[in-house]
Short mmCIF file of C-alpha atoms in Angstrom, two decimals:
data_model
loop_
_atom_site.label_atom_id
_atom_site.label_comp_id
_atom_site.label_asym_id
_atom_site.label_seq_id
_atom_site.Cartn_x
_atom_site.Cartn_y
_atom_site.Cartn_z
CA MET T 297 98.38 96.53 0.97
CA THR T 298 97.90 93.46 -1.14
CA VAL T 299 96.17 92.59 -4.35
CA THR T 300 93.02 90.37 -3.78
CA THR T 301 90.85 88.27 -5.96
CA THR T 302 87.54 87.11 -4.92
CA HIS T 303 85.38 84.43 -6.61
CA PRO T 304 82.78 83.54 -7.90
CA ALA T 305 82.50 87.55 -8.43
CA ASP T 306 86.02 87.33 -10.41
CA LEU T 307 87.10 91.13 -9.34
CA ALA T 308 90.80 91.99 -8.66
CA SER T 309 91.38 94.50 -6.09
CA VAL T 310 94.78 96.43 -7.03
CA PRO T 311 95.81 99.36 -4.39
CA GLN T 312 98.12 102.14 -5.73
CA ALA T 313 101.78 100.62 -4.59
CA THR T 314 104.31 103.09 -3.53
CA ARG T 315 107.29 101.99 -5.31
CA LEU T 316 107.91 99.42 -7.65
CA ARG T 317 111.14 96.93 -7.48
CA GLY T 318 112.10 93.10 -8.44
CA ARG T 319 113.47 90.63 -11.53
CA LEU T 320 110.44 88.59 -12.75
CA GLY T 321 110.97 86.01 -15.31
CA MET T 322 108.61 86.50 -17.92
CA PRO T 323 105.98 83.52 -18.85
CA PRO T 324 106.70 81.57 -21.98
CA ASP T 325 106.00 82.96 -25.25
CA LYS T 326 102.48 81.93 -26.36
CA SER T 327 102.30 82.68 -29.93
CA ILE T 328 105.94 80.35 -30.22
CA SER T 329 104.44 78.30 -27.75
CA HIS T 330 101.02 77.45 -30.00
CA ARG T 331 103.43 76.92 -33.15
CA ALA T 332 105.94 74.59 -31.77
CA LEU T 333 103.24 71.96 -30.80
CA LEU T 334 101.61 72.49 -34.01
CA LEU T 335 105.03 71.99 -35.83
CA ALA T 336 105.83 68.91 -33.85
CA ALA T 337 102.89 67.46 -34.73
CA VAL T 338 103.20 67.98 -38.05
CA ALA T 339 106.33 66.29 -38.50
CA THR T 340 107.15 62.17 -37.44
CA GLY T 341 108.76 61.33 -34.74
CA THR T 342 109.20 63.21 -31.02
CA SER T 343 110.00 66.85 -30.40
CA ARG T 344 110.30 67.93 -26.61
CA ILE T 345 109.43 71.30 -25.95
CA ALA T 346 110.68 72.59 -23.05
CA ASN T 347 109.07 75.82 -21.05
CA ALA T 348 106.36 76.33 -23.35
CA SER T 349 103.26 78.48 -21.91
CA GLY T 350 101.28 76.94 -19.47
CA ALA T 351 98.40 79.11 -20.38
CA LEU T 352 95.09 78.44 -21.38
CA ASP T 353 95.32 78.81 -24.93
CA PRO T 354 98.47 77.01 -25.75
CA ARG T 355 96.60 74.33 -23.57
CA SER T 356 93.80 74.18 -26.10
CA THR T 357 96.22 73.61 -28.97
CA ALA T 358 97.55 70.35 -27.30
CA ALA T 359 93.60 69.26 -26.87
CA CYS T 360 92.72 69.78 -30.57
CA LEU T 361 95.93 67.99 -31.04
CA ARG T 362 95.79 64.65 -29.16
CA ALA T 363 92.19 64.61 -30.64
CA LEU T 364 93.89 64.28 -33.72
CA GLY T 365 96.01 61.13 -32.56
CA VAL T 366 99.20 63.25 -31.51
CA SER T 367 100.63 61.88 -27.91
CA ILE T 368 101.14 64.84 -25.98
CA ASP T 369 102.58 64.74 -22.32
CA GLY T 370 103.48 67.65 -20.21
CA GLU T 371 105.35 68.43 -16.90
CA GLU T 372 104.04 71.13 -15.40
CA ARG T 373 106.55 73.72 -13.81
CA ASP T 374 106.04 76.97 -12.14
CA GLY T 375 103.29 77.59 -14.93
CA ALA T 376 105.16 76.65 -17.48
CA VAL T 377 105.23 73.20 -19.23
CA ASP T 378 107.59 70.79 -20.69
CA TRP T 379 105.87 69.23 -23.60
CA ARG T 380 107.21 65.55 -25.36
CA VAL T 381 105.24 65.57 -28.60
CA THR T 382 105.27 62.29 -30.50
CA SER T 383 103.27 62.16 -33.85
CA PRO T 384 102.74 59.81 -36.61
CA GLY T 385 102.86 62.87 -39.04
CA ARG T 386 100.49 65.25 -40.34
CA SER T 387 99.25 62.63 -42.97
CA ALA T 388 98.19 59.99 -40.49
CA TRP T 389 96.11 62.25 -38.07
CA ARG T 390 92.77 60.41 -37.54
CA ALA T 391 89.13 62.42 -37.23
CA PRO T 392 88.15 63.27 -33.66
CA ASP T 393 84.96 61.75 -32.17
CA GLY T 394 83.66 65.26 -31.93
CA PRO T 395 84.28 68.94 -33.05
CA LEU T 396 87.53 70.30 -31.88
CA ASP T 397 87.45 73.05 -28.90
CA CYS T 398 89.80 75.58 -29.54
CA GLY T 399 88.61 77.59 -26.03
CA ASN T 400 88.91 80.97 -26.78
CA SER T 401 92.13 80.89 -28.61
CA GLY T 402 92.11 82.42 -32.25
CA THR T 403 95.40 81.12 -33.09
CA THR T 404 94.53 77.34 -32.50
CA MET T 405 91.62 78.06 -34.52
CA ARG T 406 93.17 80.25 -37.58
CA LEU T 407 96.33 77.87 -37.54
CA LEU T 408 95.07 74.42 -37.26
CA ALA T 409 92.56 75.14 -40.18
CA GLY T 410 96.00 75.65 -42.10
CA LEU T 411 96.88 71.96 -41.23
CA LEU T 412 93.76 70.18 -41.72
CA ALA T 413 93.46 71.89 -44.98
CA GLY T 414 95.88 69.97 -46.43
CA THR T 415 94.50 66.56 -44.97
CA ALA T 416 91.95 64.18 -46.11
CA LEU T 417 89.60 64.66 -42.61
CA ASP T 418 86.34 65.95 -42.09
CA VAL T 419 86.71 68.33 -39.19
CA THR T 420 84.67 71.20 -36.83
CA LEU T 421 86.40 73.73 -35.33
CA ASP T 422 84.53 75.12 -32.39
CA GLY T 423 85.26 77.51 -29.31
CA ASP T 424 83.90 79.64 -26.69
CA ALA T 425 81.40 82.46 -26.74
CA SER T 426 84.28 85.10 -27.44
CA LEU T 427 86.00 82.79 -30.27
CA ARG T 428 82.03 82.36 -32.17
CA GLY T 429 82.14 86.22 -32.64
CA ARG T 430 85.76 86.56 -34.15
CA PRO T 431 86.33 86.74 -37.65
CA MET T 432 87.49 83.93 -39.66
CA ARG T 433 86.98 84.71 -43.41
CA ARG T 434 90.30 85.78 -43.55
CA VAL T 435 91.72 82.52 -43.28
CA ALA T 436 88.53 80.68 -44.70
CA GLU T 437 88.98 82.41 -47.97
CA PRO T 438 92.61 81.68 -49.03
CA LEU T 439 92.14 77.56 -47.83
CA ARG T 440 88.96 77.67 -50.39
CA ALA T 441 91.06 79.11 -53.15
CA MET T 442 93.30 76.17 -52.01
CA GLY T 443 90.69 73.88 -52.52
CA ALA T 444 90.03 73.03 -48.51
CA THR T 445 85.87 73.25 -48.01
CA VAL T 446 85.62 75.53 -45.29
CA ASP T 447 82.33 76.64 -43.79
CA GLY T 448 80.92 78.73 -41.02
CA SER T 449 77.95 80.63 -38.96
CA ASP T 450 77.11 83.95 -40.38
CA GLY T 451 77.59 82.95 -44.03
CA GLY T 452 80.88 81.52 -43.56
CA ALA T 453 82.38 84.22 -41.40
CA ARG T 454 82.71 83.01 -38.07
CA PRO T 455 82.94 79.74 -36.12
CA PRO T 456 82.11 77.24 -35.89
CA LEU T 457 84.00 76.50 -38.87
CA HIS T 458 83.30 72.78 -40.80
CA LEU T 459 86.35 72.02 -42.59
CA VAL T 460 87.16 69.21 -45.28
CA GLY T 461 90.52 69.24 -46.26
CA ARG T 462 91.81 68.06 -49.67
CA THR T 463 95.26 66.89 -50.76
CA PRO T 464 97.29 68.02 -52.58
CA LEU T 465 95.99 71.60 -52.02
CA ARG T 466 96.61 74.11 -54.80
CA PRO T 467 99.21 76.70 -54.40
CA ILE T 468 98.04 80.08 -53.87
CA ASP T 469 99.90 83.83 -54.39
CA TRP T 470 97.67 85.98 -51.89
CA SER T 471 97.64 89.22 -50.45
CA THR T 472 96.37 90.04 -47.33
CA ALA T 473 94.01 92.56 -46.85
CA VAL T 474 94.81 93.47 -43.06
CA PRO T 475 98.54 92.32 -41.82
CA SER T 476 97.85 89.47 -39.54
CA ALA T 477 100.56 86.64 -38.39
CA GLN T 478 97.99 84.45 -37.83
CA VAL T 479 96.51 84.29 -41.49
CA LYS T 480 100.22 84.57 -43.04
CA SER T 481 100.93 81.35 -40.79
CA ALA T 482 97.59 79.53 -41.56
CA ILE T 483 98.35 79.71 -45.59
CA LEU T 484 102.53 78.82 -45.13
CA LEU T 485 100.71 75.80 -43.20
CA ALA T 486 98.55 75.21 -45.81
CA GLY T 487 101.35 75.74 -48.26
CA LEU T 488 103.17 72.72 -47.17
CA ALA T 489 100.38 70.37 -48.44
CA ALA T 490 100.78 72.32 -51.95
CA GLU T 491 101.68 71.64 -55.36
CA GLY T 492 103.95 74.31 -56.14
CA VAL T 493 105.13 77.28 -54.40
CA THR T 494 102.70 78.85 -51.96
CA SER T 495 103.19 82.85 -51.43
CA VAL T 496 101.54 85.24 -48.87
CA THR T 497 102.33 89.14 -49.91
CA GLU T 498 101.58 91.59 -46.52
CA ALA T 499 101.99 95.51 -46.78
CA THR T 500 103.33 95.51 -43.48
CA ALA T 501 105.75 92.57 -42.06
CA THR T 502 103.97 90.75 -39.15
CA ARG T 503 105.63 88.29 -36.71
CA ASP T 504 108.12 85.80 -38.10
CA HIS T 505 107.89 83.12 -36.15
CA THR T 506 106.22 80.32 -38.18
CA GLU T 507 108.95 81.22 -40.48
CA ARG T 508 111.78 81.08 -38.09
CA MET T 509 110.66 77.74 -36.71
CA LEU T 510 109.84 76.10 -39.98
CA ARG T 511 113.15 77.06 -41.02
CA ALA T 512 115.01 75.72 -37.86
CA ARG T 513 112.46 72.10 -38.78
CA GLY T 514 114.37 71.78 -42.24
CA VAL T 515 111.59 73.73 -44.37
CA GLU T 516 112.80 76.15 -46.67
CA VAL T 517 110.97 79.49 -46.47
CA ARG T 518 112.12 82.52 -48.62
CA SER T 519 111.23 86.21 -47.42
CA GLU T 520 111.59 89.52 -49.65
CA ALA T 521 110.75 93.03 -49.53
CA VAL T 522 108.03 93.78 -52.19
CA GLY T 523 107.56 96.94 -53.75
CA ALA T 524 109.24 100.35 -53.69
CA GLY T 525 110.29 102.88 -50.87
CA GLY T 526 111.14 101.01 -48.23
CA ASP T 527 107.45 100.49 -46.80
CA GLY T 528 108.01 97.07 -45.09
CA ALA T 529 105.53 94.98 -47.50
CA GLN T 530 106.90 91.74 -47.87
CA ARG T 531 106.32 88.25 -49.52
CA VAL T 532 107.09 85.31 -47.90
CA SER T 533 106.95 81.86 -49.94
CA ILE T 534 107.20 78.38 -49.61
CA ALA T 535 107.09 75.16 -51.59
CA GLY T 536 104.34 71.96 -50.97
CA GLY T 537 106.04 69.03 -50.20
CA GLN T 538 108.53 69.56 -47.67
CA ALA T 539 109.12 67.52 -44.84
CA VAL T 540 108.91 68.88 -41.16
CA ARG T 541 111.75 67.43 -38.70
CA PRO T 542 111.00 66.84 -35.19
CA LEU T 543 112.71 69.27 -33.11
CA ASP T 544 114.08 69.64 -29.32
CA GLU T 545 113.60 73.75 -28.17
CA THR T 546 113.44 75.89 -25.54
CA VAL T 547 110.86 78.87 -25.74
CA PRO T 548 111.71 82.11 -24.66
CA GLY T 549 109.82 84.64 -22.03
CA ASP T 550 106.74 86.50 -23.87
CA ILE T 551 107.31 90.13 -24.97
CA SER T 552 103.85 90.88 -24.78
CA ALA T 553 104.15 89.61 -21.23
CA ALA T 554 107.23 91.83 -20.67
CA ALA T 555 105.52 94.96 -21.95
CA PHE T 556 102.81 95.45 -18.98
CA TRP T 557 105.90 95.80 -16.68
CA LEU T 558 107.89 97.86 -18.86
CA VAL T 559 105.07 100.22 -19.23
CA ALA T 560 104.46 99.96 -15.21
CA ALA T 561 107.94 101.08 -14.67
CA ALA T 562 107.98 103.63 -16.46
CA VAL T 563 104.95 105.32 -15.51
CA HIS T 564 105.28 104.90 -11.82
CA PRO T 565 106.95 107.65 -10.16
CA ASP T 566 109.98 105.01 -8.29
CA ALA T 567 110.50 101.74 -10.19
CA GLU T 568 112.83 99.85 -11.35
CA LEU T 569 111.79 96.08 -12.73
CA ALA T 570 114.07 93.94 -14.62
CA LEU T 571 112.68 91.49 -16.56
CA GLU T 572 114.87 88.18 -17.45
CA GLY T 573 115.28 85.77 -20.76
CA VAL T 574 112.71 87.93 -22.82
CA GLY T 575 112.54 87.24 -26.35
CA VAL T 576 113.78 90.18 -28.73
CA ASN T 577 112.46 88.88 -31.90
CA PRO T 578 112.70 91.91 -34.83
CA THR T 579 109.29 91.76 -35.86
CA ARG T 580 108.00 91.93 -31.97
CA ARG T 581 110.20 94.29 -30.28
CA ALA T 582 108.53 97.26 -31.38
CA VAL T 583 106.87 97.73 -28.30
CA ILE T 584 110.15 98.73 -27.11
CA ASP T 585 111.29 101.20 -29.70
CA LEU T 586 107.97 102.74 -29.17
CA LEU T 587 107.80 103.09 -25.53
CA ARG T 588 111.84 104.41 -26.01
CA ALA T 589 110.49 106.64 -28.60
CA MET T 590 108.65 108.09 -25.87
CA GLY T 591 111.09 108.90 -23.39
CA ALA T 592 110.91 105.34 -21.56
CA SER T 593 114.39 104.14 -19.47
CA ILE T 594 114.82 100.80 -20.90
CA THR T 595 117.79 99.01 -20.95
CA GLU T 596 118.77 95.76 -22.97
CA ARG T 597 121.59 93.28 -21.94
CA ALA T 598 121.76 90.40 -24.72
CA SER T 599 121.40 86.82 -23.12
CA ALA T 600 124.02 84.10 -24.39
CA GLY T 601 122.14 82.46 -27.25
CA PRO T 602 118.98 82.38 -28.89
CA GLU T 603 115.93 80.11 -27.63
CA ALA T 604 114.23 78.53 -30.31
CA GLY T 605 115.99 80.78 -33.30
CA GLU T 606 114.85 83.68 -31.46
CA PRO T 607 117.11 86.36 -29.68
CA THR T 608 116.68 86.79 -25.95
CA ALA T 609 117.35 90.08 -23.51
CA THR T 610 117.05 90.90 -19.96
CA LEU T 611 115.02 94.41 -20.10
CA THR T 612 115.50 97.04 -17.33
CA ALA T 613 112.88 99.81 -17.27
CA ARG T 614 112.97 102.59 -14.87
CA SER T 615 110.27 105.52 -13.87
CA SER T 616 110.63 107.85 -16.91
CA ALA T 617 108.85 110.97 -17.80
CA LEU T 618 106.94 110.26 -21.08
CA GLU T 619 106.21 112.41 -24.29
CA ALA T 620 103.38 111.65 -26.54
CA ILE T 621 103.59 109.70 -29.85
CA ASP T 622 101.71 109.50 -33.12
CA VAL T 623 102.12 105.52 -33.86
CA SER T 624 100.99 104.75 -37.35
CA ALA T 625 99.24 101.88 -38.80
CA ALA T 626 102.36 99.78 -39.49
CA ASP T 627 103.31 100.15 -36.37
CA VAL T 628 100.02 99.23 -34.76
CA ALA T 629 100.15 96.13 -36.67
CA ARG T 630 103.66 95.33 -35.21
CA CYS T 631 102.68 95.25 -31.77
CA ILE T 632 98.90 94.66 -32.02
CA ASP T 633 98.51 93.12 -28.80
CA GLU T 634 100.71 95.84 -26.37
CA ILE T 635 98.42 98.48 -27.85
CA PRO T 636 96.20 98.18 -24.81
CA VAL T 637 99.27 98.99 -22.20
CA LEU T 638 100.66 101.59 -24.92
CA ALA T 639 97.73 103.34 -24.34
CA LEU T 640 98.06 103.76 -20.71
CA ALA T 641 101.44 104.98 -21.25
CA ALA T 642 99.88 107.70 -23.86
CA ALA T 643 97.46 108.56 -20.89
CA CYS T 644 100.77 109.20 -18.51
CA ALA T 645 102.46 110.93 -21.19
CA ARG T 646 102.83 114.85 -21.94
CA GLY T 647 100.67 116.08 -25.05
CA ARG T 648 98.25 114.22 -27.56
CA SER T 649 98.98 110.86 -28.86
CA ARG T 650 97.23 108.75 -31.59
CA PHE T 651 97.18 105.34 -32.69
CA SER T 652 96.07 104.86 -36.07
CA GLY T 653 94.30 102.43 -37.98
CA ALA T 654 93.42 100.00 -35.11
CA GLY T 655 90.51 98.83 -36.32
CA GLU T 656 91.98 95.37 -35.80
CA LEU T 657 91.74 95.32 -32.48
CA ARG T 658 88.03 95.39 -33.06
CA HIS T 659 88.15 91.88 -33.32
CA LYS T 660 89.88 90.26 -30.41
CA GLU T 661 88.46 88.36 -27.29
CA SER T 662 86.27 91.48 -27.29
CA ASP T 663 86.20 94.81 -29.33
CA ARG T 664 89.35 96.40 -27.55
CA LEU T 665 89.22 99.64 -28.82
CA VAL T 666 85.88 100.61 -26.85
CA GLY T 667 87.31 98.47 -24.14
CA ILE T 668 90.43 100.58 -23.67
CA MET T 669 88.85 103.57 -24.49
CA GLU T 670 85.75 103.12 -21.54
CA GLY T 671 88.26 101.14 -19.14
CA LEU T 672 91.01 103.96 -19.19
CA CYS T 673 87.78 107.04 -19.36
CA ALA T 674 86.55 105.16 -15.90
CA LEU T 675 89.98 105.91 -14.41
CA GLY T 676 89.89 109.58 -15.32
CA ALA T 677 92.15 109.22 -18.42
CA ASP T 678 90.67 111.36 -21.67
CA VAL T 679 90.70 108.58 -24.34
CA THR T 680 88.43 108.85 -27.53
CA LEU T 681 87.80 106.89 -30.66
CA ASP T 682 88.32 108.47 -34.17
CA GLY T 683 87.09 105.74 -36.17
CA ASP T 684 89.61 103.61 -35.92
CA ASP T 685 92.17 105.67 -34.79
CA LEU T 686 92.55 105.55 -30.58
CA VAL T 687 93.22 109.35 -29.38
CA VAL T 688 94.77 109.83 -25.60
CA GLN T 689 95.33 113.03 -24.27
CA GLY T 690 97.99 112.75 -21.79
CA GLY T 691 98.73 114.60 -19.06
CA SER T 692 101.54 116.83 -17.46
CA GLY T 693 104.14 114.49 -18.64
CA GLN T 694 105.17 113.46 -14.93
CA THR T 695 104.32 110.01 -13.79
CA ALA T 696 101.84 111.15 -11.07
CA PHE T 697 99.43 111.91 -13.40
CA GLY T 698 96.74 111.97 -11.70
CA LEU T 699 94.65 108.49 -12.40
CA ARG T 700 92.04 107.53 -9.78
CA GLY T 701 91.00 104.18 -8.69
CA ALA T 702 87.71 102.62 -10.13
CA ASN T 703 85.57 99.82 -10.69
CA VAL T 704 86.32 98.52 -14.59
CA GLN T 705 85.08 96.12 -17.07
CA SER T 706 87.51 93.83 -18.64
CA LEU T 707 85.43 92.69 -21.02
CA ALA T 708 86.93 89.02 -20.10
CA ASP T 709 89.91 90.03 -22.10
CA HIS T 710 92.92 89.31 -20.79
CA ARG T 711 95.22 91.81 -22.02
CA LEU T 712 92.40 94.70 -20.84
CA ALA T 713 92.40 93.06 -17.48
CA MET T 714 96.34 93.28 -17.19
CA THR T 715 96.46 96.87 -18.64
CA PHE T 716 93.54 97.94 -15.62
CA ALA T 717 95.64 96.45 -13.21
CA ILE T 718 99.04 97.65 -14.30
CA ALA T 719 96.78 101.60 -14.06
CA GLY T 720 95.83 100.21 -10.68
CA LEU T 721 99.33 100.47 -9.47
CA VAL T 722 99.58 104.29 -10.17
CA ALA T 723 95.99 105.22 -9.72
CA SER T 724 95.30 106.64 -6.68
CA GLY T 725 92.96 104.74 -3.89
CA THR T 726 92.00 101.14 -4.97
CA THR T 727 91.05 100.09 -9.14
CA ALA T 728 88.99 97.15 -9.03
CA ILE T 729 89.11 94.76 -12.24
CA ASP T 730 86.09 92.47 -13.62
CA ALA T 731 86.79 89.36 -14.75
CA ALA T 732 90.23 89.44 -14.12
CA SER T 733 91.21 85.92 -14.26
CA SER T 734 91.15 85.96 -17.47
CA ALA T 735 94.67 87.24 -17.47
CA ALA T 736 95.39 83.62 -17.19
CA ILE T 737 94.44 82.94 -20.65
CA SER T 738 97.92 84.60 -21.62
CA TYR T 739 99.88 85.19 -18.38
CA PRO T 740 98.62 82.43 -15.29
CA GLY T 741 101.02 84.33 -12.75
CA PHE T 742 100.41 87.83 -13.61
CA PHE T 743 98.98 88.69 -10.04
CA SER T 744 101.29 86.67 -8.51
CA ASP T 745 103.87 89.10 -10.37
CA LEU T 746 102.33 92.09 -9.49
CA GLU T 747 102.35 91.35 -5.74
CA ARG T 748 105.87 90.45 -5.91
CA VAL T 749 106.85 94.00 -7.62
CA ARG T 750 105.28 95.93 -5.04
CA ALA T 751 108.33 96.62 -2.57
#
C-alpha cells in the first residue's frame, strides 16, 4: 500500500506500515535558511547560500527581500535551493511598491521587522490569514522602545504591521516575557543599527543560530549566563554600527524535520532509520536528549565538519520501548517545534507524560495545543489539557500500542500534518490527514520520504 494525496480535497491517506527502513537526507534547516538570506541582504556584496530550504516560508523571505531591492537568484535541486544574493547593503534598501507579503512565515515577519526598524523606510508587513492571527506585540514593543514606529491591527498586536524605521535606533536592555528565538533575533538585528549596546535577557536560552551566523560574518556578539543556580538564563548583547560581511555557506539538515523520523523509528515495532547531515546545534538538540531519556535508541555519528558554523551528525534511530517523561517549561522552550511529535511519542510510551508551560504553542500556525489533543484523541490516544500543560496518558510502553486510523484535522498546520502522518505509520488501518499539503511549509518532500521508508 502507498501514501496517496488527493486534490482539491488535500487529503493524505497513510496506511499502517509493516516495517520502516532507509537512509534519508534531511531537508535544509529552515531557521538557518531564513537567517542566511536576511544577513546576506544586510551585507554589501554577494553571498552564496548552498543547500538552503526550498520550503514556502524561506521563499517568502526571499520574495520580501527582492521587493526591497536585493538581487536573489536561485538554482533548484532536490527540494533545496542554492541562492546567490547580491545586496547594496541595508542602508540602500528601497521602499517596496506595496505591502511585503510574508505568507505564512512568522520568522520572516518578526526578523525582517527587526532589520527594517533600523532603516528610513515606511513599510507594511502582511501575510496570510493564519499569520494575521499570530501575536506580534512581543516584537513591536521592543522595536518601539528603540524608536521605530510600529502599528498593527487589534491594538497593534497582530499583522498587518505598519513600520516606520529610524536611524540610528536607541539601544535597549530588554527582558523577554516568553523565551523566543524570533523575538531575541529581531531585537539583535535591530541592535545592529542602534547607537550603543543592545541586550536581550532570556529566562531560558533559546536557539542561537542568529548569534553564530553574525559572528561568522564578523560581528561581535556577547553571550553570558545571568542569575544564580544554573537555571539557563542568559543575556546576549550586540554593539550597534558593526558591518556584516558577505559570506558563502552551506545550510545543514533540519533537526526539526529529523524529529519526525526519530519518533517514527522509536514507536514502530520494526524500524531502523538513518538520517544524514542533521544539524545538532546544542540549543536545538533537546528533542534528541528527551527521546533518549524516554528510552529511544538513537546513535549519533558526527560529520566531518560544521556547516554554517553548526555541528552536524548522522542520527540512527531504532524501535524502542518508551517510558513516560515530564518535560519542563524550559525544555518545552528548547524544543517548541518538536512538541507535537514528542506528544505522539508520549502516547506510545508507558505511563503518564506532562509537557509543562506549553502556552507558546497556542500562537503558532494554529492553536497547536488544541490541535495535538484533538488529533491524537481522534487516533485513540488519551490526551488532555491542564491549562497550558499537555498531559498524555500512554499505553503499555510497547511499540504496538493500539492507535487506530481515523480522519484527522491538521488545521493546515505543517507540524500537525506531519505528526499525524507519522502516527498513521503505526496506527491500525488507514489514517486520513486533512490539509496535508501544509507540510510543504517546512518540508516539501515529506510525503515522498514517508513512502521511501516504508520497506
